[in-house]
Amino acid sequence: MCCPYREFNEEKKGASKDPFIYEADVQVQLISKGQPSLLKTILNENDSVFLVEKVVLEKEETSQVEELQSEETAISDLSAGENIRPLALPVGRARQLIGLYTMAHNPNMTHLKIKQPVTALPPLWVRCDGSDPEGTCWLGAELITTNDIIAGVILYVLTCKADKNYSEDLENLKTSHKKRHHVSAVTARGFAQYELFKSDDLDDTVAPSQTTVTLDLSWSPVDEMLQTPPLSSTAALNIRVQSGESRGCLSHLHRELKFLLVLADGIRTGVTEWLEPLETKSALEFVQEFLNDLNKLDEFDDS
């Protein structure tokens, strides 16, 4: 991810305002406050962010571009003199780019031979095509710094399963509802759900955890569409922990109980299906430790 570093340095010098190409299929642009962008709310909290999208295809592939663009949200034209807008990236490719961004700032990745200390880059936001089951439309990564030292990274996932070009007015909906149901008054209630914790592995080959923590908010009256929940909202915290969660405090006990169940079934049926070991020790090391423990027991009995 050397290109973002170069772009960031050139931007600070005032030498670069245009997008640049990364690995032939990715377009990256450093967006600052005052520039037209979809990320208005994010830019209000950050001086600048990296916006990553798919490179505009060649003219001979225009028909395919038009077909893809019909299913995507409209975005502002980031490149001067071009009428074709950039496209969204596949979710898998977006996760790969987010992974590269986080690894480049991880001080523990010494095998990458990255020059230390690493310069903290602005947040990275990748526009996605929503091809995954969750309908992911944006992936983001923002660094946490303490005294100019990178202490961690926050990963963001924005999903959308509703109409992306939504322009209906709340009052118009109320009026339409009154006419349809012949009522004189309509009460609107708002509902929002926030995922405080959810497994979102960057590697698609790893089965995600089912452990989730969600916050459900409801309120009334509703002032506008897509309203931010007010402080007076009724809140419910929902915690769901997957049995045997590896990050849970009872994971070791769960595995021991599961092992005992396997032994009990083996005694009952005569067939034992051994669990796959999670430890990195070899079988030889376990046997040596077992023999050493037996020798210690013999010495204790002799005494």
PDB file of C-alpha atoms in Angstrom:
ATOM      1  CA  MET A   1       0.000   0.000   0.000  1.00  0.00           C
ATOM      2  CA  CYS A   2       2.793   2.417  -0.901  1.00  0.00           C
ATOM      3  CA  CYS A   3       0.556   4.456  -3.226  1.00  0.00           C
ATOM      4  CA  PRO A   4      -1.584   5.965  -0.418  1.00  0.00           C
ATOM      5  CA  TYR A   5       1.611   7.089   1.342  1.00  0.00           C
ATOM      6  CA  ARG A   6       2.798   8.763  -1.860  1.00  0.00           C
ATOM      7  CA  GLU A   7      -0.582  10.363  -2.478  1.00  0.00           C
ATOM      8  CA  PHE A   8      -0.778  11.601   1.111  1.00  0.00           C
ATOM      9  CA  ASN A   9       2.664  13.215   0.915  1.00  0.00           C
ATOM     10  CA  GLU A  10       1.868  14.853  -2.427  1.00  0.00           C
ATOM     11  CA  GLU A  11      -1.438  16.136  -1.106  1.00  0.00           C
ATOM     12  CA  LYS A  12       0.288  17.729   1.883  1.00  0.00           C
ATOM     13  CA  LYS A  13       2.640  19.468  -0.547  1.00  0.00           C
ATOM     14  CA  GLY A  14      -0.289  20.549  -2.731  1.00  0.00           C
ATOM     15  CA  ALA A  15       1.018  18.549  -5.702  1.00  0.00           C
ATOM     16  CA  SER A  16      -1.818  16.067  -6.222  1.00  0.00           C
ATOM     17  CA  LYS A  17      -5.601  16.379  -6.383  1.00  0.00           C
ATOM     18  CA  ASP A  18      -6.488  13.714  -8.958  1.00  0.00           C
ATOM     19  CA  PRO A  19      -7.146  10.000  -8.344  1.00  0.00           C
ATOM     20  CA  PHE A  20      -4.386   7.471  -8.950  1.00  0.00           C
ATOM     21  CA  ILE A  21      -4.484   3.821 -10.014  1.00  0.00           C
ATOM     22  CA  TYR A  22      -3.450   0.952  -7.732  1.00  0.00           C
ATOM     23  CA  GLU A  23      -2.837  -2.548  -9.171  1.00  0.00           C
ATOM     24  CA  ALA A  24      -4.709  -1.710 -12.408  1.00  0.00           C
ATOM     25  CA  ASP A  25      -8.222  -2.257 -11.002  1.00  0.00           C
ATOM     26  CA  VAL A  26      -8.430   0.178  -8.089  1.00  0.00           C
ATOM     27  CA  GLN A  27      -8.819   3.957  -8.115  1.00  0.00           C
ATOM     28  CA  VAL A  28      -7.778   5.864  -4.970  1.00  0.00           C
ATOM     29  CA  GLN A  29      -8.406   9.520  -4.225  1.00  0.00           C
ATOM     30  CA  LEU A  30      -7.638  11.617  -1.174  1.00  0.00           C
ATOM     31  CA  ILE A  31     -10.812  13.568  -0.376  1.00  0.00           C
ATOM     32  CA  SER A  32     -10.529  16.681   1.793  1.00  0.00           C
ATOM     33  CA  LYS A  33     -13.135  18.902   3.393  1.00  0.00           C
ATOM     34  CA  GLY A  34     -14.823  21.141   0.857  1.00  0.00           C
ATOM     35  CA  GLN A  35     -14.620  18.605  -1.982  1.00  0.00           C
ATOM     36  CA  PRO A  36     -17.800  16.911  -3.295  1.00  0.00           C
ATOM     37  CA  SER A  37     -18.075  13.446  -1.787  1.00  0.00           C
ATOM     38  CA  LEU A  38     -20.551  10.826  -0.600  1.00  0.00           C
ATOM     39  CA  LEU A  39     -18.767  10.701   2.743  1.00  0.00           C
ATOM     40  CA  LYS A  40     -20.069  14.013   4.087  1.00  0.00           C
ATOM     41  CA  THR A  41     -20.669  12.801   7.641  1.00  0.00           C
ATOM     42  CA  ILE A  42     -17.265  11.129   7.823  1.00  0.00           C
ATOM     43  CA  LEU A  43     -15.511  14.207   6.451  1.00  0.00           C
ATOM     44  CA  ASN A  44     -17.123  16.295   9.172  1.00  0.00           C
ATOM     45  CA  GLU A  45     -15.064  14.303  11.693  1.00  0.00           C
ATOM     46  CA  ASN A  46     -11.849  13.956   9.651  1.00  0.00           C
ATOM     47  CA  ASP A  47      -9.814  16.468   7.676  1.00  0.00           C
ATOM     48  CA  SER A  48      -9.380  13.983   4.834  1.00  0.00           C
ATOM     49  CA  VAL A  49     -10.098  10.356   3.891  1.00  0.00           C
ATOM     50  CA  PHE A  50      -8.997   7.953   1.174  1.00  0.00           C
ATOM     51  CA  LEU A  51     -11.865   6.999  -1.153  1.00  0.00           C
ATOM     52  CA  VAL A  52     -11.299   3.706  -2.997  1.00  0.00           C
ATOM     53  CA  GLU A  53     -13.360   2.577  -5.993  1.00  0.00           C
ATOM     54  CA  LYS A  54     -13.066   0.379  -9.047  1.00  0.00           C
ATOM     55  CA  VAL A  55     -11.211   1.774 -12.051  1.00  0.00           C
ATOM     56  CA  VAL A  56     -13.382   2.940 -14.947  1.00  0.00           C
ATOM     57  CA  LEU A  57     -13.359   0.292 -17.671  1.00  0.00           C
ATOM     58  CA  GLU A  58     -12.341   0.805 -21.300  1.00  0.00           C
ATOM     59  CA  LYS A  59     -14.805   2.103 -23.910  1.00  0.00           C
ATOM     60  CA  GLU A  60     -15.199  -1.274 -25.578  1.00  0.00           C
ATOM     61  CA  GLU A  61     -16.692  -2.558 -22.338  1.00  0.00           C
ATOM     62  CA  THR A  62     -19.203   0.290 -22.099  1.00  0.00           C
ATOM     63  CA  SER A  63     -22.196  -2.037 -22.402  1.00  0.00           C
ATOM     64  CA  GLN A  64     -21.059  -4.003 -19.375  1.00  0.00           C
ATOM     65  CA  VAL A  65     -20.432  -0.786 -17.459  1.00  0.00           C
ATOM     66  CA  GLU A  66     -23.947   0.478 -18.147  1.00  0.00           C
ATOM     67  CA  GLU A  67     -25.431  -2.804 -16.965  1.00  0.00           C
ATOM     68  CA  LEU A  68     -23.460  -2.678 -13.727  1.00  0.00           C
ATOM     69  CA  GLN A  69     -24.156   0.984 -13.095  1.00  0.00           C
ATOM     70  CA  SER A  70     -27.910   0.433 -13.337  1.00  0.00           C
ATOM     71  CA  GLU A  71     -27.711  -1.564 -10.110  1.00  0.00           C
ATOM     72  CA  GLU A  72     -25.481   0.824  -8.186  1.00  0.00           C
ATOM     73  CA  THR A  73     -25.847   4.124  -6.394  1.00  0.00           C
ATOM     74  CA  ALA A  74     -24.967   7.289  -8.270  1.00  0.00           C
ATOM     75  CA  ILE A  75     -21.762   8.984  -7.134  1.00  0.00           C
ATOM     76  CA  SER A  76     -20.058  12.207  -8.029  1.00  0.00           C
ATOM     77  CA  ASP A  77     -17.542  12.207 -10.894  1.00  0.00           C
ATOM     78  CA  LEU A  78     -14.119  12.159  -9.266  1.00  0.00           C
ATOM     79  CA  SER A  79     -11.992  12.430 -12.399  1.00  0.00           C
ATOM     80  CA  ALA A  80     -11.824  15.577 -14.502  1.00  0.00           C
ATOM     81  CA  GLY A  81     -13.046  15.443 -18.082  1.00  0.00           C
ATOM     82  CA  GLU A  82     -14.725  12.024 -17.880  1.00  0.00           C
ATOM     83  CA  ASN A  83     -18.420  11.234 -18.033  1.00  0.00           C
ATOM     84  CA  ILE A  84     -18.148   7.604 -16.887  1.00  0.00           C
ATOM     85  CA  ARG A  85     -18.360   7.304 -13.126  1.00  0.00           C
ATOM     86  CA  PRO A  86     -16.127   4.953 -11.104  1.00  0.00           C
ATOM     87  CA  LEU A  87     -17.653   1.639 -10.048  1.00  0.00           C
ATOM     88  CA  ALA A  88     -17.931  -0.219  -6.754  1.00  0.00           C
ATOM     89  CA  LEU A  89     -15.479  -3.012  -5.935  1.00  0.00           C
ATOM     90  CA  PRO A  90     -16.418  -6.615  -5.125  1.00  0.00           C
ATOM     91  CA  VAL A  91     -16.701  -7.145  -1.372  1.00  0.00           C
ATOM     92  CA  GLY A  92     -13.883  -9.709  -1.350  1.00  0.00           C
ATOM     93  CA  ARG A  93     -11.513  -7.287  -3.075  1.00  0.00           C
ATOM     94  CA  ALA A  94     -12.540  -4.507  -0.677  1.00  0.00           C
ATOM     95  CA  ARG A  95     -11.761  -6.702   2.332  1.00  0.00           C
ATOM     96  CA  GLN A  96      -8.360  -7.463   0.864  1.00  0.00           C
ATOM     97  CA  LEU A  97      -7.564  -3.743   0.557  1.00  0.00           C
ATOM     98  CA  ILE A  98      -8.737  -3.069   4.119  1.00  0.00           C
ATOM     99  CA  GLY A  99      -6.503  -5.928   5.277  1.00  0.00           C
ATOM    100  CA  LEU A 100      -3.474  -4.450   3.488  1.00  0.00           C
ATOM    101  CA  TYR A 101      -4.171  -1.056   5.049  1.00  0.00           C
ATOM    102  CA  THR A 102      -4.321  -2.490   8.578  1.00  0.00           C
ATOM    103  CA  MET A 103      -1.229  -4.669   8.117  1.00  0.00           C
ATOM    104  CA  ALA A 104       0.779  -1.713   6.817  1.00  0.00           C
ATOM    105  CA  HIS A 105       0.112   0.114  10.111  1.00  0.00           C
ATOM    106  CA  ASN A 106       0.603  -2.890  12.416  1.00  0.00           C
ATOM    107  CA  PRO A 107       3.947  -2.542  14.263  1.00  0.00           C
ATOM    108  CA  ASN A 108       3.976  -6.299  14.890  1.00  0.00           C
ATOM    109  CA  MET A 109       4.226  -7.134  11.164  1.00  0.00           C
ATOM    110  CA  THR A 110       8.030  -7.008  11.243  1.00  0.00           C
ATOM    111  CA  HIS A 111       8.395  -9.532   8.401  1.00  0.00           C
ATOM    112  CA  LEU A 112       6.958  -6.941   5.999  1.00  0.00           C
ATOM    113  CA  LYS A 113      10.092  -4.810   6.605  1.00  0.00           C
ATOM    114  CA  ILE A 114       8.088  -1.593   6.842  1.00  0.00           C
ATOM    115  CA  LYS A 115      10.086   1.465   7.829  1.00  0.00           C
ATOM    116  CA  GLN A 116       9.367   2.420  11.436  1.00  0.00           C
ATOM    117  CA  PRO A 117       7.756   4.494  12.788  1.00  0.00           C
ATOM    118  CA  VAL A 118       4.856   4.196  10.358  1.00  0.00           C
ATOM    119  CA  THR A 119       3.150   7.430   9.312  1.00  0.00           C
ATOM    120  CA  ALA A 120      -0.532   7.354  10.248  1.00  0.00           C
ATOM    121  CA  LEU A 121      -2.598   7.730   7.082  1.00  0.00           C
ATOM    122  CA  PRO A 122      -6.117   9.210   6.938  1.00  0.00           C
ATOM    123  CA  PRO A 123      -9.052   6.768   7.184  1.00  0.00           C
ATOM    124  CA  LEU A 124      -9.602   4.432   4.228  1.00  0.00           C
ATOM    125  CA  TRP A 125     -13.113   3.896   2.811  1.00  0.00           C
ATOM    126  CA  VAL A 126     -13.838   1.362   0.056  1.00  0.00           C
ATOM    127  CA  ARG A 127     -17.092   1.430  -1.918  1.00  0.00           C
ATOM    128  CA  CYS A 128     -18.519  -2.098  -2.305  1.00  0.00           C
ATOM    129  CA  ASP A 129     -21.001  -3.580  -4.768  1.00  0.00           C
ATOM    130  CA  GLY A 130     -23.199  -5.230  -2.110  1.00  0.00           C
ATOM    131  CA  SER A 131     -22.625  -8.699  -3.590  1.00  0.00           C
ATOM    132  CA  ASP A 132     -22.403 -10.420  -0.187  1.00  0.00           C
ATOM    133  CA  PRO A 133     -25.484 -11.658   1.737  1.00  0.00           C
ATOM    134  CA  GLU A 134     -25.291  -8.654   4.092  1.00  0.00           C
ATOM    135  CA  GLY A 135     -25.432  -6.165   1.211  1.00  0.00           C
ATOM    136  CA  THR A 136     -22.203  -4.398   2.207  1.00  0.00           C
ATOM    137  CA  CYS A 137     -21.923  -1.016   0.475  1.00  0.00           C
ATOM    138  CA  TRP A 138     -18.945   0.481   2.343  1.00  0.00           C
ATOM    139  CA  LEU A 139     -15.949  -0.866   4.282  1.00  0.00           C
ATOM    140  CA  GLY A 140     -13.838   1.541   6.313  1.00  0.00           C
ATOM    141  CA  ALA A 141     -10.736   1.545   8.508  1.00  0.00           C
ATOM    142  CA  GLU A 142      -9.689   4.363  10.845  1.00  0.00           C
ATOM    143  CA  LEU A 143      -6.490   4.430  12.899  1.00  0.00           C
ATOM    144  CA  ILE A 144      -6.406   5.096  16.643  1.00  0.00           C
ATOM    145  CA  THR A 145      -3.374   7.183  17.619  1.00  0.00           C
ATOM    146  CA  THR A 146      -1.948   8.127  21.015  1.00  0.00           C
ATOM    147  CA  ASN A 147       0.757  10.803  21.010  1.00  0.00           C
ATOM    148  CA  ASP A 148       1.283  10.238  17.271  1.00  0.00           C
ATOM    149  CA  ILE A 149       1.788   6.497  17.907  1.00  0.00           C
ATOM    150  CA  ILE A 150      -0.604   4.041  16.232  1.00  0.00           C
ATOM    151  CA  ALA A 151      -2.431   2.167  19.001  1.00  0.00           C
ATOM    152  CA  GLY A 152      -5.098   0.323  17.010  1.00  0.00           C
ATOM    153  CA  VAL A 153      -7.584   0.450  14.176  1.00  0.00           C
ATOM    154  CA  ILE A 154     -11.387   0.703  14.007  1.00  0.00           C
ATOM    155  CA  LEU A 155     -13.109  -1.277  11.246  1.00  0.00           C
ATOM    156  CA  TYR A 156     -16.446  -0.082   9.864  1.00  0.00           C
ATOM    157  CA  VAL A 157     -19.023  -2.044   7.857  1.00  0.00           C
ATOM    158  CA  LEU A 158     -21.972  -0.224   6.270  1.00  0.00           C
ATOM    159  CA  THR A 159     -24.743  -2.374   4.835  1.00  0.00           C
ATOM    160  CA  CYS A 160     -27.879  -1.479   2.904  1.00  0.00           C
ATOM    161  CA  LYS A 161     -30.751  -3.758   1.927  1.00  0.00           C
ATOM    162  CA  ALA A 162     -33.328  -1.060   1.172  1.00  0.00           C
ATOM    163  CA  ASP A 163     -33.761   1.180  -1.846  1.00  0.00           C
ATOM    164  CA  LYS A 164     -30.594   3.239  -2.170  1.00  0.00           C
ATOM    165  CA  ASN A 165     -32.250   6.201  -3.901  1.00  0.00           C
ATOM    166  CA  TYR A 166     -34.895   6.901  -1.260  1.00  0.00           C
ATOM    167  CA  SER A 167     -36.530  10.326  -1.406  1.00  0.00           C
ATOM    168  CA  GLU A 168     -39.985   9.806   0.154  1.00  0.00           C
ATOM    169  CA  ASP A 169     -41.126  12.441   2.627  1.00  0.00           C
ATOM    170  CA  LEU A 170     -42.565  11.452   6.022  1.00  0.00           C
ATOM    171  CA  GLU A 171     -45.520  13.843   5.818  1.00  0.00           C
ATOM    172  CA  ASN A 172     -46.418  12.537   2.353  1.00  0.00           C
ATOM    173  CA  LEU A 173     -46.426   9.002   3.735  1.00  0.00           C
ATOM    174  CA  LYS A 174     -48.738  10.026   6.573  1.00  0.00           C
ATOM    175  CA  THR A 175     -51.123  11.744   4.161  1.00  0.00           C
ATOM    176  CA  SER A 176     -51.163   8.721   1.867  1.00  0.00           C
ATOM    177  CA  HIS A 177     -51.805   6.428   4.835  1.00  0.00           C
ATOM    178  CA  LYS A 178     -54.743   8.560   6.020  1.00  0.00           C
ATOM    179  CA  LYS A 179     -56.369   8.471   2.592  1.00  0.00           C
ATOM    180  CA  ARG A 180     -55.878   4.748   2.156  1.00  0.00           C
ATOM    181  CA  HIS A 181     -57.234   3.730   5.572  1.00  0.00           C
ATOM    182  CA  HIS A 182     -59.719   6.604   6.042  1.00  0.00           C
ATOM    183  CA  VAL A 183     -58.323   7.713   9.397  1.00  0.00           C
ATOM    184  CA  SER A 184     -57.919  11.201  10.821  1.00  0.00           C
ATOM    185  CA  ALA A 185     -54.670  10.667  12.746  1.00  0.00           C
ATOM    186  CA  VAL A 186     -51.511   8.635  12.190  1.00  0.00           C
ATOM    187  CA  THR A 187     -48.829   7.827  14.761  1.00  0.00           C
ATOM    188  CA  ALA A 188     -45.344   7.041  13.500  1.00  0.00           C
ATOM    189  CA  ARG A 189     -42.804   5.063  15.497  1.00  0.00           C
ATOM    190  CA  GLY A 190     -39.109   4.847  14.762  1.00  0.00           C
ATOM    191  CA  PHE A 191     -36.913   1.776  15.064  1.00  0.00           C
ATOM    192  CA  ALA A 192     -33.147   1.333  14.688  1.00  0.00           C
ATOM    193  CA  GLN A 193     -30.777  -1.549  15.319  1.00  0.00           C
ATOM    194  CA  TYR A 194     -27.030  -1.150  15.880  1.00  0.00           C
ATOM    195  CA  GLU A 195     -24.602  -4.071  15.710  1.00  0.00           C
ATOM    196  CA  LEU A 196     -22.142  -3.394  18.529  1.00  0.00           C
ATOM    197  CA  PHE A 197     -20.263  -6.632  17.952  1.00  0.00           C
ATOM    198  CA  LYS A 198     -20.320  -9.010  15.026  1.00  0.00           C
ATOM    199  CA  SER A 199     -17.714 -11.245  13.453  1.00  0.00           C
ATOM    200  CA  ASP A 200     -16.619  -9.902  10.077  1.00  0.00           C
ATOM    201  CA  ASP A 201     -13.505 -11.838   9.131  1.00  0.00           C
ATOM    202  CA  LEU A 202     -11.449 -10.373   6.330  1.00  0.00           C
ATOM    203  CA  ASP A 203     -10.692 -13.912   5.193  1.00  0.00           C
ATOM    204  CA  ASP A 204     -13.748 -15.432   3.502  1.00  0.00           C
ATOM    205  CA  THR A 205     -12.370 -18.954   4.057  1.00  0.00           C
ATOM    206  CA  VAL A 206     -12.838 -18.714   7.837  1.00  0.00           C
ATOM    207  CA  ALA A 207     -16.284 -19.513   9.199  1.00  0.00           C
ATOM    208  CA  PRO A 208     -17.590 -16.378  10.966  1.00  0.00           C
ATOM    209  CA  SER A 209     -18.650 -16.508  14.599  1.00  0.00           C
ATOM    210  CA  GLN A 210     -22.358 -16.329  15.442  1.00  0.00           C
ATOM    211  CA  THR A 211     -21.718 -14.298  18.603  1.00  0.00           C
ATOM    212  CA  THR A 212     -23.443 -10.909  18.313  1.00  0.00           C
ATOM    213  CA  VAL A 213     -24.259  -7.914  20.482  1.00  0.00           C
ATOM    214  CA  THR A 214     -27.025  -5.675  19.119  1.00  0.00           C
ATOM    215  CA  LEU A 215     -28.790  -2.592  20.447  1.00  0.00           C
ATOM    216  CA  ASP A 216     -32.464  -2.112  19.522  1.00  0.00           C
ATOM    217  CA  LEU A 217     -33.878   1.415  19.821  1.00  0.00           C
ATOM    218  CA  SER A 218     -37.486   2.574  19.423  1.00  0.00           C
ATOM    219  CA  TRP A 219     -39.038   6.009  19.798  1.00  0.00           C
ATOM    220  CA  SER A 220     -42.104   8.107  19.088  1.00  0.00           C
ATOM    221  CA  PRO A 221     -42.938  10.561  17.606  1.00  0.00           C
ATOM    222  CA  VAL A 222     -40.796  10.446  14.473  1.00  0.00           C
ATOM    223  CA  ASP A 223     -39.720  13.789  12.991  1.00  0.00           C
ATOM    224  CA  GLU A 224     -38.178  12.689   9.682  1.00  0.00           C
ATOM    225  CA  MET A 225     -37.142   9.717   7.575  1.00  0.00           C
ATOM    226  CA  LEU A 226     -33.868   8.021   8.617  1.00  0.00           C
ATOM    227  CA  GLN A 227     -33.932   9.995  11.863  1.00  0.00           C
ATOM    228  CA  THR A 228     -31.086   9.547  14.334  1.00  0.00           C
ATOM    229  CA  PRO A 229     -32.527   7.929  17.499  1.00  0.00           C
ATOM    230  CA  PRO A 230     -33.134  10.586  20.187  1.00  0.00           C
ATOM    231  CA  LEU A 231     -31.797  10.244  23.727  1.00  0.00           C
ATOM    232  CA  SER A 232     -35.328   9.486  24.954  1.00  0.00           C
ATOM    233  CA  SER A 233     -35.486   6.253  22.908  1.00  0.00           C
ATOM    234  CA  THR A 234     -36.338   2.943  24.539  1.00  0.00           C
ATOM    235  CA  ALA A 235     -33.270   0.703  24.332  1.00  0.00           C
ATOM    236  CA  ALA A 236     -32.845  -3.074  24.532  1.00  0.00           C
ATOM    237  CA  LEU A 237     -29.420  -4.747  24.535  1.00  0.00           C
ATOM    238  CA  ASN A 238     -29.415  -8.217  22.940  1.00  0.00           C
ATOM    239  CA  ILE A 239     -26.429 -10.492  23.583  1.00  0.00           C
ATOM    240  CA  ARG A 240     -26.097 -13.794  21.746  1.00  0.00           C
ATOM    241  CA  VAL A 241     -23.079 -16.003  22.479  1.00  0.00           C
ATOM    242  CA  GLN A 242     -22.293 -18.972  20.271  1.00  0.00           C
ATOM    243  CA  SER A 243     -21.672 -22.231  22.119  1.00  0.00           C
ATOM    244  CA  GLY A 244     -17.935 -22.853  22.265  1.00  0.00           C
ATOM    245  CA  GLU A 245     -16.995 -19.316  21.197  1.00  0.00           C
ATOM    246  CA  SER A 246     -13.180 -19.304  21.042  1.00  0.00           C
ATOM    247  CA  ARG A 247     -12.992 -15.726  22.352  1.00  0.00           C
ATOM    248  CA  GLY A 248     -15.276 -16.453  25.297  1.00  0.00           C
ATOM    249  CA  CYS A 249     -14.107 -17.021  28.868  1.00  0.00           C
ATOM    250  CA  LEU A 250     -15.709 -20.512  28.952  1.00  0.00           C
ATOM    251  CA  SER A 251     -14.268 -21.819  25.678  1.00  0.00           C
ATOM    252  CA  HIS A 252     -11.730 -24.084  27.430  1.00  0.00           C
ATOM    253  CA  LEU A 253     -14.408 -25.569  29.713  1.00  0.00           C
ATOM    254  CA  HIS A 254     -16.727 -26.090  26.729  1.00  0.00           C
ATOM    255  CA  ARG A 255     -14.024 -28.015  24.861  1.00  0.00           C
ATOM    256  CA  GLU A 256     -13.306 -30.226  27.890  1.00  0.00           C
ATOM    257  CA  LEU A 257     -17.003 -31.063  28.259  1.00  0.00           C
ATOM    258  CA  LYS A 258     -17.229 -31.805  24.543  1.00  0.00           C
ATOM    259  CA  PHE A 259     -14.229 -34.110  24.870  1.00  0.00           C
ATOM    260  CA  LEU A 260     -15.931 -35.978  27.737  1.00  0.00           C
ATOM    261  CA  LEU A 261     -19.050 -36.426  25.602  1.00  0.00           C
ATOM    262  CA  VAL A 262     -16.925 -37.926  22.826  1.00  0.00           C
ATOM    263  CA  LEU A 263     -15.354 -40.381  25.303  1.00  0.00           C
ATOM    264  CA  ALA A 264     -18.790 -41.311  26.683  1.00  0.00           C
ATOM    265  CA  ASP A 265     -20.123 -41.963  23.177  1.00  0.00           C
ATOM    266  CA  GLY A 266     -17.017 -44.020  22.427  1.00  0.00           C
ATOM    267  CA  ILE A 267     -17.586 -46.217  25.474  1.00  0.00           C
ATOM    268  CA  ARG A 268     -21.242 -46.679  24.533  1.00  0.00           C
ATOM    269  CA  THR A 269     -20.753 -47.381  20.813  1.00  0.00           C
ATOM    270  CA  GLY A 270     -17.199 -48.698  20.709  1.00  0.00           C
ATOM    271  CA  VAL A 271     -16.202 -46.036  18.146  1.00  0.00           C
ATOM    272  CA  THR A 272     -14.388 -42.858  19.177  1.00  0.00           C
ATOM    273  CA  GLU A 273     -14.189 -39.810  16.908  1.00  0.00           C
ATOM    274  CA  TRP A 274     -11.311 -37.737  18.240  1.00  0.00           C
ATOM    275  CA  LEU A 275     -11.600 -33.963  18.212  1.00  0.00           C
ATOM    276  CA  GLU A 276      -9.185 -31.963  16.107  1.00  0.00           C
ATOM    277  CA  PRO A 277      -6.490 -30.514  18.391  1.00  0.00           C
ATOM    278  CA  LEU A 278      -6.221 -26.760  18.673  1.00  0.00           C
ATOM    279  CA  GLU A 279      -2.766 -26.838  20.264  1.00  0.00           C
ATOM    280  CA  THR A 280       0.367 -26.288  18.217  1.00  0.00           C
ATOM    281  CA  LYS A 281       2.427 -28.870  20.130  1.00  0.00           C
ATOM    282  CA  SER A 282       3.364 -32.051  18.330  1.00  0.00           C
ATOM    283  CA  ALA A 283       2.252 -35.510  19.461  1.00  0.00           C
ATOM    284  CA  LEU A 284       5.854 -36.296  20.437  1.00  0.00           C
ATOM    285  CA  GLU A 285       5.929 -33.376  22.883  1.00  0.00           C
ATOM    286  CA  PHE A 286       2.666 -34.475  24.485  1.00  0.00           C
ATOM    287  CA  VAL A 287       3.950 -38.045  24.905  1.00  0.00           C
ATOM    288  CA  GLN A 288       7.181 -36.790  26.478  1.00  0.00           C
ATOM    289  CA  GLU A 289       5.249 -34.618  28.932  1.00  0.00           C
ATOM    290  CA  PHE A 290       2.987 -37.572  29.764  1.00  0.00           C
ATOM    291  CA  LEU A 291       5.977 -39.843  30.464  1.00  0.00           C
ATOM    292  CA  ASN A 292       7.616 -37.172  32.611  1.00  0.00           C
ATOM    293  CA  ASP A 293       4.428 -36.861  34.653  1.00  0.00           C
ATOM    294  CA  LEU A 294       4.358 -40.649  35.143  1.00  0.00           C
ATOM    295  CA  ASN A 295       7.972 -40.620  36.331  1.00  0.00           C
ATOM    296  CA  LYS A 296       7.148 -37.882  38.810  1.00  0.00           C
ATOM    297  CA  LEU A 297       4.242 -39.976  40.143  1.00  0.00           C
ATOM    298  CA  ASP A 298       6.520 -43.023  40.551  1.00  0.00           C
ATOM    299  CA  GLU A 299       9.069 -40.943  42.467  1.00  0.00           C
ATOM    300  CA  PHE A 300       6.283 -39.620  44.706  1.00  0.00           C
ATOM    301  CA  ASP A 301       5.012 -43.168  45.433  1.00  0.00           C
ATOM    302  CA  ASP A 302       8.528 -44.433  46.244  1.00  0.00           C
ATOM    303  CA  SER A 303       9.024 -41.650  48.746  1.00  0.00           C
TER     304      SER A 303
END
